[in-house]
Amino acid sequence: MRARINERLSAATRFPVTLIVAPAGFGKSVALRDFLEHAGIDAVRYDVRREDGALLAFVRSFSEALEPIAPSAIAAFPAMQERVLAAHEPVRQIADWFVEHLKHVRTTIAIDDLHYASTDPASIALLADLIERTSDRIRWIIAARSDVGLPVGSWVAYGRMDMPLGEDELRFTTDEALSAAEQTQTKLDMPEIEALRQLTEGWPVALTIALRTRTHSADLRTASFGTREMVYRYLAEQVFSALTLQQRAFALASSVFSTFDGAIAQALGATQEFVVALRSKIAFLNEAEPGTYRYHELFRDFLETELRRTGEAEWARAVCHAGQLLEQRGDDADALLMYAKARASLDILRILERSGFSLFERGQSDPLAAALAVIPEDERRRNAAALGLRAMLDASRGHFELAEPEFLSAIDAAADSPLRVALVHRYAIELVRNARDCVELLEPYASNDALPAALRAPLLGTLATGYVRLRNVTSAMSSMDNALRLAGGGLDDYV
C-alpha cells in the first residue's frame, strides 16, 4: 500500500464522485483496491471487461455486478432490453430503470477499467446520467485510462468531485521505489534503483517488473531506447523467458480469457499449486475475487501478442478450445463470443441451434449479434435458426421491414417441427407488436392437436391477442381458455 495515494483518495472521496485517470500500467486498479481495503469500504465492484463495449453488454454486466444491492435488476434485464432496443431515447429509459432499482440504496460503487465501455458513447452517457441522479446517496469511484467523456469539468465546478487523481501522482517516488525494492528483496543498490526509476519515469508496472527481474539500468537503457512501449516489451520478455515451458504454455492458453477460475485452470492442465507458483513468478496475475484470476491488461496484451506469433492456426485453436471449455460449463453466451473471435461458424451454428432462442429470451442479444455477424451469408441463409435469430434481433431493434422476409425465409427453411413452431410464434408476436394480423398465420398451428401442449399453449395465447385485435371476443376467450387448459388450468381458475 502507498500511504500517499491512500491519503489523496481519502480526500477525493469526501466528494460524491472520485476519478482515477492514467494510462495503462500506472496502478489504477491497485490504488483502487488498496484504498478500499485501507478505508474499510465495502464497495460494490464492477470490473468492466473488453466484452462490455456495447451499451447492452455494459448494462447487463453492470446489472450482474449490482446484484448484491439490487438483485431484481439482472432478473428484469431481458424484459427491459426488449423494451428499449427500439426506443427513441434508450439511454434515458435505461437510466430511469437503474434509478428505480437503486432508489433505496446507499453505498459506494467502484468501477474499474471504464475505458472498455467508452467504445459506445451511449454507455458513458448512461453512467453520467445515473451518477447525476444518485450521487446524493451513492458514492462513485471510477478508474479509467482517460476521462472517457464524463462531464469532469462540470462535476469539479459544481463541487461533485475533486480534481482527478492522475498519472503524475501515481508515479513512484524515490522512497516508494526503495520500498518496492525492499518488498521484492531486490539486491540492487540505491543509485541503481533510482536509475531504474528515472528510466521508467516512475511508471509503476515497468519499475515493478524491473525490480522483480533484477534488471540493471544499463541493460534497460540499451534495450528500450527510452520509449514506454519498448520498456514494457523488454521487461515483459524477461518475465516470460524466466517461466518454464509448461508455465509459458498455460499463460498463453489462459490469456484468451478476461478472467478464469480454478476449474478452467484445471481444464488447461494446472493445479492450484501450479497457479500459486505461476503468480509468484509473474506477479501480474491477480486474484480479482477469491478463486477468480485476471492478468494485468498490459501483460495480457503481451501474452496475446506472443500467442499470435505462434501462428493464426494456433491462436484460433486456443480461442476455440476456450470456447469449448465455456460451452461445457453452460456459458453459451461467452462461448459464442470466443467462437465469433475465431470465426468458427460450425461451432457458432451448433450453439445457435441448441440455445440461441433461450439466449435471446435471457437478454443476450450482443453475443448473438456478434456471432451472427461472422457467419458467411450463404451459411446463414441455409440455417433456419440463424435466419430466425437474425430476424428476432432486427425486429427487437425496430427494423421489422428487415425482419419480416427473414422470418419467412427461416420458417420455410425449418424442417424441424419444434423450431418451425418457435419461429412462427416469434413472427406472430412481432406481427402483433406492429399492429399486423397474426390470425391467419397462427390458426393452422394452434389447432394442430398433434403438437405438444408446451408448444401449442403459447401459440393459442398469442392467437387470442390476434382475435382481440379483430374484435372477435368469442374466439379470443375460447383460444385463451384452450391455452390455459393446456397449461394446466382454465379461465375459471383466473376469474
Tab-separated table of C-alpha atoms in Angstrom:
chain	number	residue	atom	x	y	z
A	1	MET	CA	0.000	0.000	0.000
A	2	ARG	CA	1.143	3.548	-0.785
A	3	ALA	CA	0.156	5.859	2.079
A	4	ARG	CA	0.496	8.937	-0.122
A	5	ILE	CA	-2.047	7.620	-2.636
A	6	ASN	CA	-4.447	6.476	0.073
A	7	GLU	CA	-4.366	9.930	1.651
A	8	ARG	CA	-5.066	11.556	-1.700
A	9	LEU	CA	-8.012	9.224	-2.323
A	10	SER	CA	-9.321	9.785	1.214
A	11	ALA	CA	-9.522	13.493	0.437
A	12	ALA	CA	-11.047	12.882	-3.014
A	13	THR	CA	-13.773	10.557	-1.726
A	14	ARG	CA	-15.193	13.263	0.504
A	15	PHE	CA	-16.916	14.269	-2.728
A	16	PRO	CA	-19.690	12.112	-4.289
A	17	VAL	CA	-17.547	11.230	-7.344
A	18	THR	CA	-13.884	10.215	-7.441
A	19	LEU	CA	-11.964	9.681	-10.676
A	20	ILE	CA	-8.604	7.958	-11.170
A	21	VAL	CA	-7.300	8.664	-14.683
A	22	ALA	CA	-3.990	7.364	-16.053
A	23	PRO	CA	-2.634	5.266	-18.936
A	24	ALA	CA	-2.222	1.509	-18.638
A	25	GLY	CA	0.263	0.300	-16.059
A	26	PHE	CA	0.051	3.227	-13.651
A	27	GLY	CA	-1.511	1.168	-10.888
A	28	LYS	CA	-5.093	2.425	-11.041
A	29	SER	CA	-6.564	-0.954	-10.105
A	30	VAL	CA	-4.029	-1.459	-7.331
A	31	ALA	CA	-4.675	2.024	-5.972
A	32	LEU	CA	-8.431	1.427	-6.039
A	33	ARG	CA	-8.169	-1.977	-4.362
A	34	ASP	CA	-5.722	-0.821	-1.691
A	35	PHE	CA	-7.731	2.281	-0.855
A	36	LEU	CA	-10.982	0.344	-0.417
A	37	GLU	CA	-9.177	-2.110	1.843
A	38	HIS	CA	-7.341	0.610	3.759
A	39	ALA	CA	-10.502	2.670	4.276
A	40	GLY	CA	-12.635	-0.371	5.133
A	41	ILE	CA	-15.182	0.488	2.442
A	42	ASP	CA	-17.490	-2.375	1.498
A	43	ALA	CA	-17.986	-1.201	-2.084
A	44	VAL	CA	-19.866	-2.854	-4.908
A	45	ARG	CA	-17.216	-3.587	-7.553
A	46	TYR	CA	-17.705	-3.658	-11.310
A	47	ASP	CA	-14.629	-4.523	-13.353
A	48	VAL	CA	-15.538	-3.633	-16.934
A	49	ARG	CA	-14.388	-6.246	-19.464
A	50	ARG	CA	-13.315	-5.837	-23.056
A	51	GLU	CA	-16.521	-7.651	-23.987
A	52	ASP	CA	-18.641	-4.933	-22.336
A	53	GLY	CA	-18.082	-2.332	-25.047
A	54	ALA	CA	-21.624	-2.190	-26.443
A	55	LEU	CA	-24.383	-0.459	-24.483
A	56	LEU	CA	-26.481	-3.515	-23.638
A	57	ALA	CA	-23.433	-5.627	-22.808
A	58	PHE	CA	-22.352	-2.885	-20.400
A	59	VAL	CA	-25.826	-2.697	-18.867
A	60	ARG	CA	-26.075	-6.454	-18.427
A	61	SER	CA	-22.643	-6.805	-16.794
A	62	PHE	CA	-23.280	-3.775	-14.593
A	63	SER	CA	-26.609	-5.306	-13.521
A	64	GLU	CA	-24.807	-8.524	-12.579
A	65	ALA	CA	-22.297	-6.564	-10.508
A	66	LEU	CA	-25.134	-4.741	-8.725
A	67	GLU	CA	-26.840	-7.988	-7.711
A	68	PRO	CA	-25.759	-7.742	-4.025
A	69	ILE	CA	-27.604	-4.412	-3.641
A	70	ALA	CA	-30.174	-4.578	-6.468
A	71	PRO	CA	-30.955	-8.285	-7.013
A	72	SER	CA	-34.004	-7.601	-9.156
A	73	ALA	CA	-32.044	-5.748	-11.858
A	74	ILE	CA	-30.456	-8.731	-13.587
A	75	ALA	CA	-33.733	-10.668	-13.423
A	76	ALA	CA	-35.550	-7.762	-15.078
A	77	PHE	CA	-32.869	-7.164	-17.699
A	78	PRO	CA	-34.340	-9.293	-20.553
A	79	ALA	CA	-37.711	-7.537	-20.398
A	80	MET	CA	-36.032	-4.141	-20.175
A	81	GLN	CA	-33.845	-4.933	-23.178
A	82	GLU	CA	-36.801	-5.753	-25.399
A	83	ARG	CA	-38.487	-2.546	-24.269
A	84	VAL	CA	-35.618	-0.194	-25.040
A	85	LEU	CA	-33.926	-1.703	-28.093
A	86	ALA	CA	-36.159	0.189	-30.470
A	87	ALA	CA	-36.751	3.156	-28.144
A	88	HIS	CA	-36.145	6.690	-29.350
A	89	GLU	CA	-34.123	7.564	-26.220
A	90	PRO	CA	-32.800	4.254	-24.849
A	91	VAL	CA	-30.179	5.883	-22.617
A	92	ARG	CA	-32.746	7.865	-20.656
A	93	GLN	CA	-35.035	4.838	-20.339
A	94	ILE	CA	-32.209	2.620	-19.080
A	95	ALA	CA	-31.112	5.317	-16.634
A	96	ASP	CA	-34.692	5.516	-15.324
A	97	TRP	CA	-34.651	1.732	-14.951
A	98	PHE	CA	-31.388	1.741	-12.971
A	99	VAL	CA	-32.548	4.636	-10.778
A	100	GLU	CA	-35.703	2.684	-9.913
A	101	HIS	CA	-33.694	-0.397	-8.910
A	102	LEU	CA	-31.285	1.724	-6.842
A	103	LYS	CA	-33.817	4.105	-5.283
A	104	HIS	CA	-33.349	2.823	-1.708
A	105	VAL	CA	-29.612	2.119	-1.955
A	106	ARG	CA	-26.900	3.942	-0.019
A	107	THR	CA	-23.473	2.547	-0.811
A	108	THR	CA	-20.202	3.026	-2.676
A	109	ILE	CA	-19.903	1.742	-6.241
A	110	ALA	CA	-16.378	1.266	-7.609
A	111	ILE	CA	-15.959	0.855	-11.371
A	112	ASP	CA	-12.593	-0.192	-12.764
A	113	ASP	CA	-11.425	-0.127	-16.408
A	114	LEU	CA	-14.310	2.069	-17.552
A	115	HIS	CA	-12.382	2.830	-20.763
A	116	TYR	CA	-13.576	-0.518	-22.162
A	117	ALA	CA	-17.129	0.831	-22.157
A	118	SER	CA	-16.160	4.040	-23.929
A	119	THR	CA	-16.315	2.365	-27.366
A	120	ASP	CA	-20.046	3.070	-27.143
A	121	PRO	CA	-20.633	6.729	-26.124
A	122	ALA	CA	-24.146	5.743	-25.036
A	123	SER	CA	-22.686	3.692	-22.161
A	124	ILE	CA	-20.785	6.701	-20.843
A	125	ALA	CA	-23.814	8.961	-21.275
A	126	LEU	CA	-25.862	6.423	-19.322
A	127	LEU	CA	-23.359	6.251	-16.469
A	128	ALA	CA	-23.041	10.044	-16.316
A	129	ASP	CA	-26.824	10.412	-16.102
A	130	LEU	CA	-27.035	7.711	-13.433
A	131	ILE	CA	-24.306	9.368	-11.354
A	132	GLU	CA	-26.025	12.764	-11.634
A	133	ARG	CA	-29.263	11.291	-10.312
A	134	THR	CA	-27.892	9.132	-7.483
A	135	SER	CA	-24.815	10.945	-6.142
A	136	ASP	CA	-26.792	12.308	-3.200
A	137	ARG	CA	-26.761	8.801	-1.656
A	138	ILE	CA	-24.285	6.731	-3.692
A	139	ARG	CA	-20.550	7.445	-3.787
A	140	TRP	CA	-18.884	6.625	-7.094
A	141	ILE	CA	-15.189	5.772	-7.539
A	142	ILE	CA	-14.122	5.272	-11.156
A	143	ALA	CA	-10.793	4.228	-12.666
A	144	ALA	CA	-10.084	4.542	-16.395
A	145	ARG	CA	-7.317	5.305	-18.879
A	146	SER	CA	-8.979	8.615	-19.789
A	147	ASP	CA	-11.948	10.620	-18.584
A	148	VAL	CA	-13.845	8.731	-21.364
A	149	GLY	CA	-16.232	11.628	-21.994
A	150	LEU	CA	-17.563	12.034	-18.452
A	151	PRO	CA	-18.529	15.644	-17.571
A	152	VAL	CA	-15.474	16.088	-15.352
A	153	GLY	CA	-15.304	19.872	-15.716
A	154	SER	CA	-18.912	20.326	-14.648
A	155	TRP	CA	-18.562	17.915	-11.722
A	156	VAL	CA	-15.477	19.746	-10.446
A	157	ALA	CA	-17.084	23.161	-10.964
A	158	TYR	CA	-20.271	22.186	-9.119
A	159	GLY	CA	-18.426	20.518	-6.250
A	160	ARG	CA	-19.337	16.941	-7.091
A	161	MET	CA	-15.738	15.813	-7.344
A	162	ASP	CA	-12.168	16.795	-6.585
A	163	MET	CA	-9.615	17.015	-9.387
A	164	PRO	CA	-8.968	13.527	-10.841
A	165	LEU	CA	-6.042	11.549	-9.474
A	166	GLY	CA	-3.672	11.370	-12.467
A	167	GLU	CA	-0.536	9.690	-13.756
A	168	ASP	CA	1.856	12.231	-12.255
A	169	GLU	CA	0.536	11.455	-8.789
A	170	LEU	CA	0.650	7.702	-9.438
A	171	ARG	CA	4.309	7.657	-10.488
A	172	PHE	CA	6.669	6.067	-7.986
A	173	THR	CA	8.681	8.490	-5.919
A	174	THR	CA	12.244	7.623	-4.926
A	175	ASP	CA	11.103	6.499	-1.476
A	176	GLU	CA	8.364	4.334	-2.957
A	177	ALA	CA	10.822	2.761	-5.388
A	178	LEU	CA	13.155	1.908	-2.499
A	179	SER	CA	10.245	0.477	-0.526
A	180	ALA	CA	9.158	-1.642	-3.506
A	181	ALA	CA	12.727	-2.910	-3.938
A	182	GLU	CA	12.805	-3.897	-0.284
A	183	GLN	CA	9.492	-5.756	-0.563
A	184	THR	CA	10.680	-7.710	-3.620
A	185	GLN	CA	14.032	-8.398	-1.896
A	186	THR	CA	15.857	-6.874	-4.845
A	187	LYS	CA	19.624	-6.840	-4.293
A	188	LEU	CA	20.277	-3.562	-6.070
A	189	ASP	CA	21.917	-0.541	-4.512
A	190	MET	CA	20.142	2.780	-4.100
A	191	PRO	CA	21.736	4.531	-7.142
A	192	GLU	CA	20.753	1.587	-9.366
A	193	ILE	CA	17.165	1.642	-8.106
A	194	GLU	CA	16.954	5.381	-8.686
A	195	ALA	CA	18.386	4.927	-12.186
A	196	LEU	CA	15.649	2.375	-12.951
A	197	ARG	CA	13.016	4.751	-11.579
A	198	GLN	CA	14.255	7.537	-13.813
A	199	LEU	CA	14.474	5.288	-16.882
A	200	THR	CA	10.876	4.123	-16.358
A	201	GLU	CA	9.826	7.665	-15.328
A	202	GLY	CA	8.286	6.151	-12.204
A	203	TRP	CA	5.882	4.077	-14.330
A	204	PRO	CA	4.699	1.588	-11.659
A	205	VAL	CA	4.228	-1.518	-13.795
A	206	ALA	CA	7.584	-1.203	-15.554
A	207	LEU	CA	9.509	-0.354	-12.410
A	208	THR	CA	7.938	-3.270	-10.546
A	209	ILE	CA	8.919	-5.726	-13.282
A	210	ALA	CA	12.422	-4.285	-13.464
A	211	LEU	CA	12.858	-4.752	-9.720
A	212	ARG	CA	11.425	-8.267	-9.692
A	213	THR	CA	13.578	-9.393	-12.622
A	214	ARG	CA	16.641	-7.629	-11.158
A	215	THR	CA	17.149	-5.773	-14.405
A	216	HIS	CA	20.159	-3.471	-14.500
A	217	SER	CA	19.676	0.075	-15.687
A	218	ALA	CA	22.384	-0.271	-18.356
A	219	ASP	CA	20.569	-3.228	-19.938
A	220	LEU	CA	17.224	-1.466	-19.797
A	221	ARG	CA	18.677	1.732	-21.304
A	222	THR	CA	20.190	-0.210	-24.221
A	223	ALA	CA	17.130	-2.355	-24.894
A	224	SER	CA	14.357	0.162	-24.518
A	225	PHE	CA	15.522	3.243	-26.439
A	226	GLY	CA	13.558	5.206	-23.867
A	227	THR	CA	10.032	4.652	-25.267
A	228	ARG	CA	7.380	3.469	-22.852
A	229	GLU	CA	6.200	0.649	-25.138
A	230	MET	CA	9.699	-0.709	-25.658
A	231	VAL	CA	10.444	-0.509	-21.937
A	232	TYR	CA	7.425	-2.660	-21.162
A	233	ARG	CA	8.050	-5.054	-24.037
A	234	TYR	CA	11.621	-5.663	-22.935
A	235	LEU	CA	10.657	-6.203	-19.299
A	236	ALA	CA	7.707	-8.476	-20.127
A	237	GLU	CA	10.029	-10.602	-22.248
A	238	GLN	CA	12.306	-11.024	-19.230
A	239	VAL	CA	9.382	-12.264	-17.141
A	240	PHE	CA	8.115	-14.608	-19.873
A	241	SER	CA	11.526	-16.088	-20.664
A	242	ALA	CA	12.025	-16.935	-16.970
A	243	LEU	CA	8.957	-19.210	-16.988
A	244	THR	CA	9.149	-22.957	-17.545
A	245	LEU	CA	7.795	-24.337	-20.830
A	246	GLN	CA	4.702	-25.605	-19.018
A	247	GLN	CA	4.111	-22.214	-17.398
A	248	ARG	CA	4.505	-20.428	-20.726
A	249	ALA	CA	2.015	-22.764	-22.397
A	250	PHE	CA	-0.532	-22.208	-19.634
A	251	ALA	CA	-0.041	-18.422	-19.667
A	252	LEU	CA	-0.641	-18.298	-23.425
A	253	ALA	CA	-3.697	-20.568	-23.273
A	254	SER	CA	-5.290	-18.705	-20.349
A	255	SER	CA	-4.628	-15.230	-21.770
A	256	VAL	CA	-7.647	-15.501	-24.086
A	257	PHE	CA	-9.973	-15.300	-21.039
A	258	SER	CA	-10.916	-11.978	-19.467
A	259	THR	CA	-10.951	-13.885	-16.180
A	260	PHE	CA	-10.604	-17.562	-15.352
A	261	ASP	CA	-11.229	-19.674	-12.280
A	262	GLY	CA	-9.760	-22.830	-10.815
A	263	ALA	CA	-11.964	-25.106	-12.939
A	264	ILE	CA	-10.743	-23.534	-16.178
A	265	ALA	CA	-7.159	-23.603	-14.914
A	266	GLN	CA	-7.565	-27.314	-14.170
A	267	ALA	CA	-9.030	-27.925	-17.629
A	268	LEU	CA	-5.904	-26.248	-19.044
A	269	GLY	CA	-3.739	-28.637	-17.043
A	270	ALA	CA	-2.940	-26.512	-13.985
A	271	THR	CA	-3.332	-27.445	-10.331
A	272	GLN	CA	-3.922	-24.874	-7.606
A	273	GLU	CA	-0.256	-25.210	-6.611
A	274	PHE	CA	0.749	-24.555	-10.222
A	275	VAL	CA	-1.277	-21.325	-10.303
A	276	VAL	CA	0.234	-20.177	-6.998
A	277	ALA	CA	3.746	-20.821	-8.342
A	278	LEU	CA	2.935	-19.003	-11.578
A	279	ARG	CA	1.573	-15.985	-9.710
A	280	SER	CA	4.772	-15.775	-7.675
A	281	LYS	CA	6.772	-15.572	-10.910
A	282	ILE	CA	4.507	-13.353	-12.990
A	283	ALA	CA	3.190	-11.012	-10.278
A	284	PHE	CA	0.672	-9.623	-12.776
A	285	LEU	CA	-1.793	-12.482	-12.463
A	286	ASN	CA	-4.158	-11.046	-9.867
A	287	GLU	CA	-6.952	-12.633	-7.877
A	288	ALA	CA	-9.892	-10.457	-8.899
A	289	GLU	CA	-12.040	-12.232	-6.308
A	290	PRO	CA	-11.496	-15.461	-4.358
A	291	GLY	CA	-10.718	-18.205	-6.859
A	292	THR	CA	-11.005	-15.960	-9.943
A	293	TYR	CA	-7.885	-14.717	-11.718
A	294	ARG	CA	-7.188	-11.877	-14.118
A	295	TYR	CA	-3.998	-10.836	-15.892
A	296	HIS	CA	-2.905	-7.231	-15.767
A	297	GLU	CA	-4.155	-5.866	-19.084
A	298	LEU	CA	-0.710	-4.887	-20.367
A	299	PHE	CA	0.684	-8.328	-19.593
A	300	ARG	CA	-2.385	-9.948	-21.140
A	301	ASP	CA	-1.807	-7.877	-24.280
A	302	PHE	CA	1.780	-9.118	-24.310
A	303	LEU	CA	0.688	-12.752	-23.908
A	304	GLU	CA	-1.918	-12.451	-26.652
A	305	THR	CA	0.712	-10.972	-28.968
A	306	GLU	CA	3.003	-13.911	-28.175
A	307	LEU	CA	0.146	-16.321	-28.869
A	308	ARG	CA	-0.479	-14.661	-32.230
A	309	ARG	CA	3.211	-15.025	-33.034
A	310	THR	CA	2.797	-18.802	-32.890
A	311	GLY	CA	0.568	-18.541	-35.986
A	312	GLU	CA	-3.076	-17.831	-36.733
A	313	ALA	CA	-3.965	-21.537	-36.673
A	314	GLU	CA	-2.549	-21.997	-33.171
A	315	TRP	CA	-4.223	-18.804	-31.982
A	316	ALA	CA	-7.591	-19.914	-33.375
A	317	ARG	CA	-7.137	-23.359	-31.803
A	318	ALA	CA	-6.545	-21.765	-28.373
A	319	VAL	CA	-9.574	-19.478	-28.727
A	320	CYS	CA	-11.827	-22.342	-29.859
A	321	HIS	CA	-10.591	-24.532	-27.008
A	322	ALA	CA	-11.543	-21.726	-24.628
A	323	GLY	CA	-14.975	-21.622	-26.271
A	324	GLN	CA	-15.358	-25.367	-25.755
A	325	LEU	CA	-14.499	-25.065	-22.055
A	326	LEU	CA	-17.063	-22.301	-21.619
A	327	GLU	CA	-19.650	-24.286	-23.551
A	328	GLN	CA	-19.060	-27.372	-21.397
A	329	ARG	CA	-19.821	-25.389	-18.255
A	330	GLY	CA	-23.032	-23.989	-19.750
A	331	ASP	CA	-21.761	-20.492	-20.523
A	332	ASP	CA	-23.025	-20.364	-24.098
A	333	ALA	CA	-23.012	-16.549	-24.308
A	334	ASP	CA	-19.271	-16.202	-23.604
A	335	ALA	CA	-18.582	-19.297	-25.701
A	336	LEU	CA	-20.272	-17.570	-28.645
A	337	LEU	CA	-18.006	-14.554	-28.192
A	338	MET	CA	-14.950	-16.829	-28.285
A	339	TYR	CA	-16.135	-18.638	-31.397
A	340	ALA	CA	-17.006	-15.308	-33.030
A	341	LYS	CA	-13.463	-14.093	-32.384
A	342	ALA	CA	-12.105	-17.205	-34.136
A	343	ARG	CA	-14.815	-17.026	-36.860
A	344	ALA	CA	-15.712	-20.647	-36.077
A	345	SER	CA	-19.015	-20.872	-37.969
A	346	LEU	CA	-19.786	-24.530	-37.258
A	347	ASP	CA	-19.344	-24.070	-33.506
A	348	ILE	CA	-21.482	-20.925	-33.600
A	349	LEU	CA	-24.286	-22.645	-35.502
A	350	ARG	CA	-24.261	-25.561	-33.058
A	351	ILE	CA	-24.904	-23.203	-30.134
A	352	LEU	CA	-27.472	-21.154	-32.038
A	353	GLU	CA	-29.462	-24.266	-32.874
A	354	ARG	CA	-29.283	-25.578	-29.321
A	355	SER	CA	-29.777	-22.477	-27.200
A	356	GLY	CA	-29.974	-19.381	-29.417
A	357	PHE	CA	-33.647	-18.754	-28.622
A	358	SER	CA	-33.143	-19.126	-24.858
A	359	LEU	CA	-30.136	-16.764	-25.030
A	360	PHE	CA	-32.340	-14.202	-26.764
A	361	GLU	CA	-35.028	-14.594	-24.092
A	362	ARG	CA	-32.379	-14.047	-21.388
A	363	GLY	CA	-31.309	-10.757	-22.978
A	364	GLN	CA	-28.051	-11.943	-24.558
A	365	SER	CA	-28.547	-10.041	-27.795
A	366	ASP	CA	-24.973	-8.747	-28.070
A	367	PRO	CA	-23.247	-12.183	-28.127
A	368	LEU	CA	-25.879	-13.373	-30.598
A	369	ALA	CA	-25.311	-10.371	-32.862
A	370	ALA	CA	-21.524	-10.763	-32.704
A	371	ALA	CA	-21.780	-14.467	-33.562
A	372	LEU	CA	-24.242	-13.986	-36.415
A	373	ALA	CA	-22.075	-11.252	-37.918
A	374	VAL	CA	-19.179	-13.633	-38.648
A	375	ILE	CA	-21.213	-16.438	-40.246
A	376	PRO	CA	-20.838	-16.271	-44.040
A	377	GLU	CA	-24.042	-15.171	-45.766
A	378	ASP	CA	-24.508	-18.444	-47.675
A	379	GLU	CA	-24.202	-20.499	-44.478
A	380	ARG	CA	-26.626	-18.264	-42.601
A	381	ARG	CA	-29.153	-18.468	-45.414
A	382	ARG	CA	-29.155	-22.267	-45.177
A	383	ASN	CA	-29.676	-22.347	-41.409
A	384	ALA	CA	-33.187	-21.739	-40.078
A	385	ALA	CA	-32.050	-20.957	-36.509
A	386	ALA	CA	-29.519	-18.376	-37.685
A	387	LEU	CA	-32.063	-16.788	-40.020
A	388	GLY	CA	-34.700	-16.680	-37.308
A	389	LEU	CA	-32.370	-15.177	-34.712
A	390	ARG	CA	-31.243	-12.518	-37.168
A	391	ALA	CA	-34.915	-11.690	-37.750
A	392	MET	CA	-35.577	-11.540	-33.994
A	393	LEU	CA	-32.649	-9.189	-33.431
A	394	ASP	CA	-33.693	-6.918	-36.308
A	395	ALA	CA	-37.283	-6.850	-35.065
A	396	SER	CA	-36.222	-6.081	-31.490
A	397	ARG	CA	-34.245	-3.087	-32.776
A	398	GLY	CA	-37.315	-1.709	-34.510
A	399	HIS	CA	-36.440	-2.896	-38.034
A	400	PHE	CA	-39.476	-5.030	-38.803
A	401	GLU	CA	-39.166	-4.278	-42.524
A	402	LEU	CA	-35.851	-6.188	-42.470
A	403	ALA	CA	-37.076	-8.864	-40.089
A	404	GLU	CA	-40.226	-9.934	-41.931
A	405	PRO	CA	-38.577	-11.510	-45.021
A	406	GLU	CA	-36.003	-13.119	-42.712
A	407	PHE	CA	-38.769	-14.663	-40.608
A	408	LEU	CA	-40.477	-16.037	-43.699
A	409	SER	CA	-37.215	-17.484	-45.052
A	410	ALA	CA	-36.438	-19.047	-41.666
A	411	ILE	CA	-39.883	-20.650	-41.413
A	412	ASP	CA	-39.510	-22.073	-44.927
A	413	ALA	CA	-36.046	-23.436	-44.070
A	414	ALA	CA	-37.146	-25.059	-40.797
A	415	ALA	CA	-37.761	-28.736	-41.340
A	416	ASP	CA	-37.724	-29.446	-37.621
A	417	SER	CA	-41.276	-29.036	-36.278
A	418	PRO	CA	-40.433	-27.521	-32.838
A	419	LEU	CA	-38.080	-24.996	-34.473
A	420	ARG	CA	-40.666	-24.137	-37.123
A	421	VAL	CA	-43.345	-23.619	-34.467
A	422	ALA	CA	-40.989	-21.423	-32.401
A	423	LEU	CA	-40.233	-19.292	-35.455
A	424	VAL	CA	-43.919	-18.979	-36.321
A	425	HIS	CA	-44.644	-17.872	-32.775
A	426	ARG	CA	-41.864	-15.246	-32.725
A	427	TYR	CA	-43.038	-13.931	-36.090
A	428	ALA	CA	-46.614	-13.759	-34.808
A	429	ILE	CA	-45.509	-11.789	-31.743
A	430	GLU	CA	-43.779	-9.247	-33.979
A	431	LEU	CA	-46.858	-9.018	-36.194
A	432	VAL	CA	-48.930	-8.154	-33.112
A	433	ARG	CA	-46.368	-5.563	-31.977
A	434	ASN	CA	-46.511	-3.936	-35.388
A	435	ALA	CA	-50.343	-3.874	-35.465
A	436	ARG	CA	-50.495	-6.593	-38.113
A	437	ASP	CA	-52.822	-9.592	-38.353
A	438	CYS	CA	-51.383	-12.847	-36.969
A	439	VAL	CA	-54.563	-14.956	-37.023
A	440	GLU	CA	-54.138	-16.448	-40.488
A	441	LEU	CA	-50.550	-17.416	-39.659
A	442	LEU	CA	-51.301	-18.990	-36.271
A	443	GLU	CA	-54.624	-20.806	-36.738
A	444	PRO	CA	-53.246	-23.885	-38.572
A	445	TYR	CA	-50.589	-24.422	-35.874
A	446	ALA	CA	-52.777	-23.589	-32.866
A	447	SER	CA	-55.435	-26.075	-33.988
A	448	ASN	CA	-52.921	-28.889	-34.563
A	449	ASP	CA	-53.670	-31.448	-31.827
A	450	ALA	CA	-50.520	-33.354	-32.757
A	451	LEU	CA	-48.312	-30.594	-31.368
A	452	PRO	CA	-47.171	-30.969	-27.747
A	453	ALA	CA	-49.066	-28.853	-25.219
A	454	ALA	CA	-45.922	-26.892	-24.372
A	455	LEU	CA	-45.758	-25.674	-27.994
A	456	ARG	CA	-49.480	-25.133	-28.540
A	457	ALA	CA	-50.257	-23.174	-25.358
A	458	PRO	CA	-48.182	-20.063	-26.166
A	459	LEU	CA	-49.457	-20.120	-29.757
A	460	LEU	CA	-53.054	-20.104	-28.507
A	461	GLY	CA	-52.268	-17.245	-26.127
A	462	THR	CA	-50.851	-15.089	-28.911
A	463	LEU	CA	-53.721	-16.116	-31.198
A	464	ALA	CA	-56.149	-14.822	-28.554
A	465	THR	CA	-54.412	-11.444	-28.772
A	466	GLY	CA	-54.854	-11.552	-32.550
A	467	TYR	CA	-58.555	-12.241	-32.169
A	468	VAL	CA	-58.934	-9.324	-29.758
A	469	ARG	CA	-57.361	-7.042	-32.334
A	470	LEU	CA	-60.025	-8.223	-34.809
A	471	ARG	CA	-62.683	-7.666	-32.100
A	472	ASN	CA	-63.583	-11.344	-32.168
A	473	VAL	CA	-64.041	-11.642	-28.412
A	474	THR	CA	-65.703	-15.080	-28.515
A	475	SER	CA	-62.789	-16.678	-30.383
A	476	ALA	CA	-60.318	-14.826	-28.169
A	477	MET	CA	-61.916	-16.221	-24.977
A	478	SER	CA	-62.039	-19.727	-26.458
A	479	SER	CA	-58.415	-19.565	-27.569
A	480	MET	CA	-57.258	-18.299	-24.173
A	481	ASP	CA	-59.299	-20.964	-22.375
A	482	ASN	CA	-57.647	-23.651	-24.512
A	483	ALA	CA	-54.213	-22.164	-23.828
A	484	LEU	CA	-54.805	-22.175	-20.084
A	485	ARG	CA	-56.164	-25.722	-20.105
A	486	LEU	CA	-53.082	-26.936	-21.969
A	487	ALA	CA	-51.008	-25.137	-19.353
A	488	GLY	CA	-52.857	-26.965	-16.585
A	489	GLY	CA	-55.786	-24.635	-15.783
A	490	GLY	CA	-58.692	-22.839	-17.352
A	491	LEU	CA	-60.402	-19.466	-17.400
A	492	ASP	CA	-62.417	-20.386	-14.318
A	493	ASP	CA	-59.178	-20.571	-12.340
A	494	TYR	CA	-58.313	-16.977	-13.206
A	495	VAL	CA	-61.656	-15.216	-12.697
